C-alpha positions as a Python dict, from the first residue, in 0.01 Angstrom:
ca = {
    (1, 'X'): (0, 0, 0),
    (2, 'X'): (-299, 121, 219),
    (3, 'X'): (-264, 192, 585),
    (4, 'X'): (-399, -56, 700),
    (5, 'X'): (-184, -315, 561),
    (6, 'X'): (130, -125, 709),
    (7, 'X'): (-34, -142, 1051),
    (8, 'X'): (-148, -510, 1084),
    (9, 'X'): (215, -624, 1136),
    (10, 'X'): (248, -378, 1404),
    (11, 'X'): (-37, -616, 1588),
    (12, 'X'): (-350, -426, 1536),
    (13, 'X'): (-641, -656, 1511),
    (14, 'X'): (-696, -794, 1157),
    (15, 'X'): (-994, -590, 1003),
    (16, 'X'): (-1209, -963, 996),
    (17, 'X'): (-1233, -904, 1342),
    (18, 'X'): (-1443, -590, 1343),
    (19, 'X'): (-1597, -683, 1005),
    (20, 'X'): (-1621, -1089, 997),
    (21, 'X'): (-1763, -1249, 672),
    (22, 'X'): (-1942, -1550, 705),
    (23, 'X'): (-1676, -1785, 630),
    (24, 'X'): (-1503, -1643, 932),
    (25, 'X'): (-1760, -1679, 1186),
    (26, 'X'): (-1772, -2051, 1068),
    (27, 'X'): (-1380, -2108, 1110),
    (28, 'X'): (-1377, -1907, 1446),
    (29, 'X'): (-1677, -2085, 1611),
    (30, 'X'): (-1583, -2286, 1933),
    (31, 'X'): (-1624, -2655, 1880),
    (32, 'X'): (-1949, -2788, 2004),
    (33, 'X'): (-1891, -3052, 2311),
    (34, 'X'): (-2081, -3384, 2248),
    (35, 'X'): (-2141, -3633, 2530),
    (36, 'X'): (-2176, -3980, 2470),
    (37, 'X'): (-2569, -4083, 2480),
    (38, 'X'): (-2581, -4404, 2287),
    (39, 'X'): (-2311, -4660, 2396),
    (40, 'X'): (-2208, -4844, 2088),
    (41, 'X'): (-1978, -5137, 2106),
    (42, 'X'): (-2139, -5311, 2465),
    (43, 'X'): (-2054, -5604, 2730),
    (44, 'X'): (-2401, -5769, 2830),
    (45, 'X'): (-2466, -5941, 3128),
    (46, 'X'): (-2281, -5975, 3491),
    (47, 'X'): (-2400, -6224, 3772),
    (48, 'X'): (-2247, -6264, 4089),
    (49, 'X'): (-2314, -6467, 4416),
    (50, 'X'): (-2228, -6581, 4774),
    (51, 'X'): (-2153, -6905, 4868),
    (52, 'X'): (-2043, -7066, 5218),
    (53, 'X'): (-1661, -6976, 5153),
    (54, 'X'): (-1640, -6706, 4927),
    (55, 'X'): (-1795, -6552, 4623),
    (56, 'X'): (-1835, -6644, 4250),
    (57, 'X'): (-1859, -6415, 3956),
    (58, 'X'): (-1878, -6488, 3635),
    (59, 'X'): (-1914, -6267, 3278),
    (60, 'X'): (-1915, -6398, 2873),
    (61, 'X'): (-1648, -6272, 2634),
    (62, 'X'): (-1900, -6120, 2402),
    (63, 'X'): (-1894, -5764, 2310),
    (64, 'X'): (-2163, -5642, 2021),
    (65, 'X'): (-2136, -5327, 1789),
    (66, 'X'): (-2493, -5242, 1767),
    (67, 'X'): (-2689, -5547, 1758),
    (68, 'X'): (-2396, -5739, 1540),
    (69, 'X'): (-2193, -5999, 1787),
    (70, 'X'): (-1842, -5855, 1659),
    (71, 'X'): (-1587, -5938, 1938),
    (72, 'X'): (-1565, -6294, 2062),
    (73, 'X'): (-1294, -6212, 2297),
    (74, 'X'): (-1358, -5903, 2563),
    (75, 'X'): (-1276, -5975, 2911),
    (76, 'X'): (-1497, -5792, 3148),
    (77, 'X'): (-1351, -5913, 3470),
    (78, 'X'): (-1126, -5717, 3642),
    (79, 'X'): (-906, -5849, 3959),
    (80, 'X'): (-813, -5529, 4180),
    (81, 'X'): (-585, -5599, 4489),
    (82, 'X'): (-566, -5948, 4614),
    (83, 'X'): (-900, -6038, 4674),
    (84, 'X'): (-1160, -5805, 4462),
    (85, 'X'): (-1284, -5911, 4136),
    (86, 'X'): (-1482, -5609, 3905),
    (87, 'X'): (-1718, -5681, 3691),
    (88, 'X'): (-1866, -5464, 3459),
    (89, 'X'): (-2122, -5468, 3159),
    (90, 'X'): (-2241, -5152, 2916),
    (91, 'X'): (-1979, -4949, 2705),
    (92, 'X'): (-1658, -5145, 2641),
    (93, 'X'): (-1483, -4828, 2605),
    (94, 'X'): (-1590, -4693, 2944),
    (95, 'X'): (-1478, -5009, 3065),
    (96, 'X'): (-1167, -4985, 2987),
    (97, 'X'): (-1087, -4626, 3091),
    (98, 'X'): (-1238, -4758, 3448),
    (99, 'X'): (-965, -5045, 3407),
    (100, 'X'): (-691, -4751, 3394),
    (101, 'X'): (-871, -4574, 3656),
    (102, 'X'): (-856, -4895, 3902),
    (103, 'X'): (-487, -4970, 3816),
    (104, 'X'): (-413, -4628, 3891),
    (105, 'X'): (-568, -4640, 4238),
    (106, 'X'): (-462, -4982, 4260),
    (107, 'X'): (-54, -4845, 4218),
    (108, 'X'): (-87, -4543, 4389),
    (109, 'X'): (-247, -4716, 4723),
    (110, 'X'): (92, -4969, 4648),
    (111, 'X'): (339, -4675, 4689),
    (112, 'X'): (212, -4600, 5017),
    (113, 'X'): (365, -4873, 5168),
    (114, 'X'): (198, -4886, 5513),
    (115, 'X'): (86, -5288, 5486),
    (116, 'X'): (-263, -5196, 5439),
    (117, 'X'): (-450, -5356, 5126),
    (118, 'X'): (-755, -5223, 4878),
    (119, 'X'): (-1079, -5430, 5007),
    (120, 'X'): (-1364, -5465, 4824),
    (121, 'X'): (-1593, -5214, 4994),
    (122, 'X'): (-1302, -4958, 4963),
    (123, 'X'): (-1283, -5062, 4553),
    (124, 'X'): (-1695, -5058, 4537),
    (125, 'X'): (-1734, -4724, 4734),
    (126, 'X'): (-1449, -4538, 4516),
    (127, 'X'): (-1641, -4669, 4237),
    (128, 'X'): (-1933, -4543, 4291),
    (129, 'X'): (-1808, -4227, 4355),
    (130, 'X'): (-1627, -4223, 4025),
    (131, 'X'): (-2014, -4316, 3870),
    (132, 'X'): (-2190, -4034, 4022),
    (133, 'X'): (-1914, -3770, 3977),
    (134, 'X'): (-1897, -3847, 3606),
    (135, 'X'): (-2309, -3811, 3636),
    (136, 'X'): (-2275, -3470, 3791),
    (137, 'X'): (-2064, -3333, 3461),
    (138, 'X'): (-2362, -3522, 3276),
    (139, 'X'): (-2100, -3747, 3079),
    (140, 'X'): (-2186, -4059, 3272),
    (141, 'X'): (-1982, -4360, 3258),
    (142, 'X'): (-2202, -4549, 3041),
    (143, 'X'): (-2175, -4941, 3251),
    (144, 'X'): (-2275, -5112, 3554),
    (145, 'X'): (-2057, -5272, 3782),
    (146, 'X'): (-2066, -5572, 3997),
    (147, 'X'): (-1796, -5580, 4295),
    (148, 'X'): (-1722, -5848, 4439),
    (149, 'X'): (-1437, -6024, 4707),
    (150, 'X'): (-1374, -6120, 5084),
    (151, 'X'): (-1387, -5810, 5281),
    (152, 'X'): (-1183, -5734, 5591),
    (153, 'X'): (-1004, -5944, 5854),
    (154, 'X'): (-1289, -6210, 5872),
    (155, 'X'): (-1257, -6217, 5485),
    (156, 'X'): (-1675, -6184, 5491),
    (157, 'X'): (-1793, -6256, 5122),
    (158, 'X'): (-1900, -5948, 4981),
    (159, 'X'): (-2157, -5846, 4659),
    (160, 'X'): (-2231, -5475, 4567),
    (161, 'X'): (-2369, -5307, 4232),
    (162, 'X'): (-2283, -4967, 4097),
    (163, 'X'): (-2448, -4798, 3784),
    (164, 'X'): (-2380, -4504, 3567),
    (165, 'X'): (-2613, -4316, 3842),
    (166, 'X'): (-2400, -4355, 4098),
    (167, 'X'): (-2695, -4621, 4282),
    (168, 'X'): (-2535, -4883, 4525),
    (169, 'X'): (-2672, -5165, 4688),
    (170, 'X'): (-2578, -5524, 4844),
    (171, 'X'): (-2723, -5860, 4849),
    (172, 'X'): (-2623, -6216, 4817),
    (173, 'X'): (-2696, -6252, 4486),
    (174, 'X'): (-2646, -5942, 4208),
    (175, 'X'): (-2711, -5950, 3843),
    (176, 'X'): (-2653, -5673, 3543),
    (177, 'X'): (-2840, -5637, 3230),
    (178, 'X'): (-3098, -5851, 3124),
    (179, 'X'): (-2962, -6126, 3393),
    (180, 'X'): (-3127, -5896, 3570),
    (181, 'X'): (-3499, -6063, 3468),
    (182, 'X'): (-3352, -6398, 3310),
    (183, 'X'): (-3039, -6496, 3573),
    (184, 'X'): (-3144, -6289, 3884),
    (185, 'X'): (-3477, -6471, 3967),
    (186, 'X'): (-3223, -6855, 3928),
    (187, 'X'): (-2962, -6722, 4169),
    (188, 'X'): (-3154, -6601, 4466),
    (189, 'X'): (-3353, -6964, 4479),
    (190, 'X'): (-3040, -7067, 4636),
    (191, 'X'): (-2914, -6763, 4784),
    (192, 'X'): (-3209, -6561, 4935),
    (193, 'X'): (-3304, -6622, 5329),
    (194, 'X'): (-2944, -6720, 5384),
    (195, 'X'): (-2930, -7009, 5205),
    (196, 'X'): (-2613, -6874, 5059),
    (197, 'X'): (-2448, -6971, 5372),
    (198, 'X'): (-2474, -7351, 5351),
    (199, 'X'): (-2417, -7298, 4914),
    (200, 'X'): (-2167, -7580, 4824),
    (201, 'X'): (-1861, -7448, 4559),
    (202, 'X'): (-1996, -7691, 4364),
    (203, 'X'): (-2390, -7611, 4353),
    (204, 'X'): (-2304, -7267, 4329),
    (205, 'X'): (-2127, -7307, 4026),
    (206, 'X'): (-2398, -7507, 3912),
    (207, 'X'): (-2599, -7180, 3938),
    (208, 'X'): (-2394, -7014, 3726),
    (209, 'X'): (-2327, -7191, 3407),
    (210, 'X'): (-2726, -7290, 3416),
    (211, 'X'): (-2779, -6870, 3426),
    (212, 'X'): (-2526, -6856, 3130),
    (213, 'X'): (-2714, -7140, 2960),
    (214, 'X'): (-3050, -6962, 3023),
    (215, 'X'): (-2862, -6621, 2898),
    (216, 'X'): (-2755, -6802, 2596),
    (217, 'X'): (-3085, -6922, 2485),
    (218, 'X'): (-3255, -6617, 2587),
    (219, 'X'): (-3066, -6301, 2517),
    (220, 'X'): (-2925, -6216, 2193),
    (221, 'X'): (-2639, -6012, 2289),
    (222, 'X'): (-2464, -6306, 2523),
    (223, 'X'): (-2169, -6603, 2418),
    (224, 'X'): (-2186, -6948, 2506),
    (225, 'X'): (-1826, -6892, 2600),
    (226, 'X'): (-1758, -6676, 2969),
    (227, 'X'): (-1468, -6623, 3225),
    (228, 'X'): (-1548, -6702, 3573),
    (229, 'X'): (-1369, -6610, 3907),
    (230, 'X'): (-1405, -6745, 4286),
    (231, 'X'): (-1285, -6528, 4550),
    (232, 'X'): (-1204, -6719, 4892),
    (233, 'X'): (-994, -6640, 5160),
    (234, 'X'): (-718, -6810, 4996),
    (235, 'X'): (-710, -6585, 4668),
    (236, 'X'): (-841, -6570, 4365),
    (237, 'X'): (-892, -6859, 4114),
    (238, 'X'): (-985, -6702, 3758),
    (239, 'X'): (-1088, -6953, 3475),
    (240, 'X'): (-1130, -6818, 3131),
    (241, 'X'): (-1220, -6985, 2789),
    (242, 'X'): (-1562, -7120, 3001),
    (243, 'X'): (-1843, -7281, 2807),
    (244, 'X'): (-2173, -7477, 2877),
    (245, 'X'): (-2380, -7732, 2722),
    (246, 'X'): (-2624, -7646, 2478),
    (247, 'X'): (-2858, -7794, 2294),
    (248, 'X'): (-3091, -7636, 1969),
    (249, 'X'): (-3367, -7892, 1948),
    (250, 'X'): (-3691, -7726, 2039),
    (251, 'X'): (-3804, -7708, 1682),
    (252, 'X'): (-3611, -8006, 1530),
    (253, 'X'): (-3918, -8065, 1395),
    (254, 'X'): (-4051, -7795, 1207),
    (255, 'X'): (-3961, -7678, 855),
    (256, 'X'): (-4124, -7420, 755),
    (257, 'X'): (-4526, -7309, 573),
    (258, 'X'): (-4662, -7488, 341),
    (259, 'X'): (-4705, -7857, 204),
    (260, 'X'): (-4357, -8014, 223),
    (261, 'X'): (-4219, -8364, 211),
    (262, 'X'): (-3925, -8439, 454),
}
């Protein structure tokens, strides 16, 4: 028996430490960190208004792997506190792990016990701090968010946005994904210059399910079925299992190239 196998026991290094093979450079390599870049299984659109007593989001059940519609069944609104409703499109994933992360604050601001309550500009700013310290360690939450509630004493309606860059903003009428260019443009006809503040509950739900009808027809990754919540100063009412009318007549009429005999 050689020396060196006497001594290794004793804890002197192993001798592939001072002369490695290739086989042990491979096994002793440090794992290589990956960061997600391409969200895979994805929410699509948000949209959000004001109206004269509250505020009215709304969000389809669809989630897609890839470009395939796979999950019929996703809820993507989120109610936080008493009056705050989340809304979020992008990775369902991240989604959920900022579900945890809002239950957690949600509990923790519980324990406290001093009679004060989450709002929805508390709920939107920690929010968009969470989005632009996750952008910092460049593994960004991969969503956008939509936060909206009755804010404060005066129970004010309230509409903010937060992306993955940590940008905020406010305005009566907020939209994610490609309602950004199909649903966005509907909303603020009868939101924009104040008109939000005379909206009727009932023309401002009109707005919605014609954006989700206009989604429908228009985007490829949205569901003819959707969950939609009003936020008043009386609560919350949260409807699931949503759909519109739709009709697939524009080309009723057409059947195909070619000489054909119908």
């Amino acid at each position: 028996m050689s020396f060196l196998e006497l001594t290794e026991p004793w804890g002197k290094p192993s001798r592939n430490i001072f002369f490695p093979t290739s086989n042990d450079v491979q096994q002793n390599a440090a794992p290589v960190i990956s960061r997600t870049t391409q969200p895979i299984v994805t929410g699509a659109s948000v949209i959000a208004l004001k109206y004269a007593d509250g505020v009215m989001i709304a969000a389809d059940n669809l989630a897609s792997y890839g470009s395939l519609a796979r999950f019929f069944d996703v809820e993507r609104l989120t109610k936080v506190g008493n009056n705050t409703i989340v809304g979020i499109g992008g990775d369902v994933s991240d989604y959920q792990h900022i579900q945890r992360t809002l239950e957690d604050l949600e509990i923790k601001e519980n324990n406290y016990g001093d009679g004060y309550a989450l709002q929805p500009s508390h709920i939107h700013e920690y929010l968009s701090r969470v989005f632009y310290a996750r952008r910092n360690k460049m593994d960004p939450y991969w969503n956008q968010a939509i936060v909206a509630g009755v804010d404060g004493d005066e129970k004010e309606p309230f509409v903010a946005f937060a992306d993955l860059r940590g940008n905020t903003y406010t305005a009566p009428a907020i939209a994610t994904g490609f309602a950004i260019h199909l649903a966005l443009p509907m909303l603020r006809k009868v939101t924009d210059d104040d008109r939000w503040k005379t909206l009727s509950k009932e023309r401002a739900r009109a707005a919605i399910d014609d954006c989700i009808r206009v989604l429908y027809y228009r985007d490829g990754r949205s569901l003819n079925k959707f969950s939609v919540a009003t936020i008043t100063a009386g609560g919350v009412d949260f409807q699931t299992n949503q759909s519109v009318s739709s009709e697939w007549a524009f080309a009723e009429k057409q059947y195909g190239y070619g000489t054909q005999e119908v």
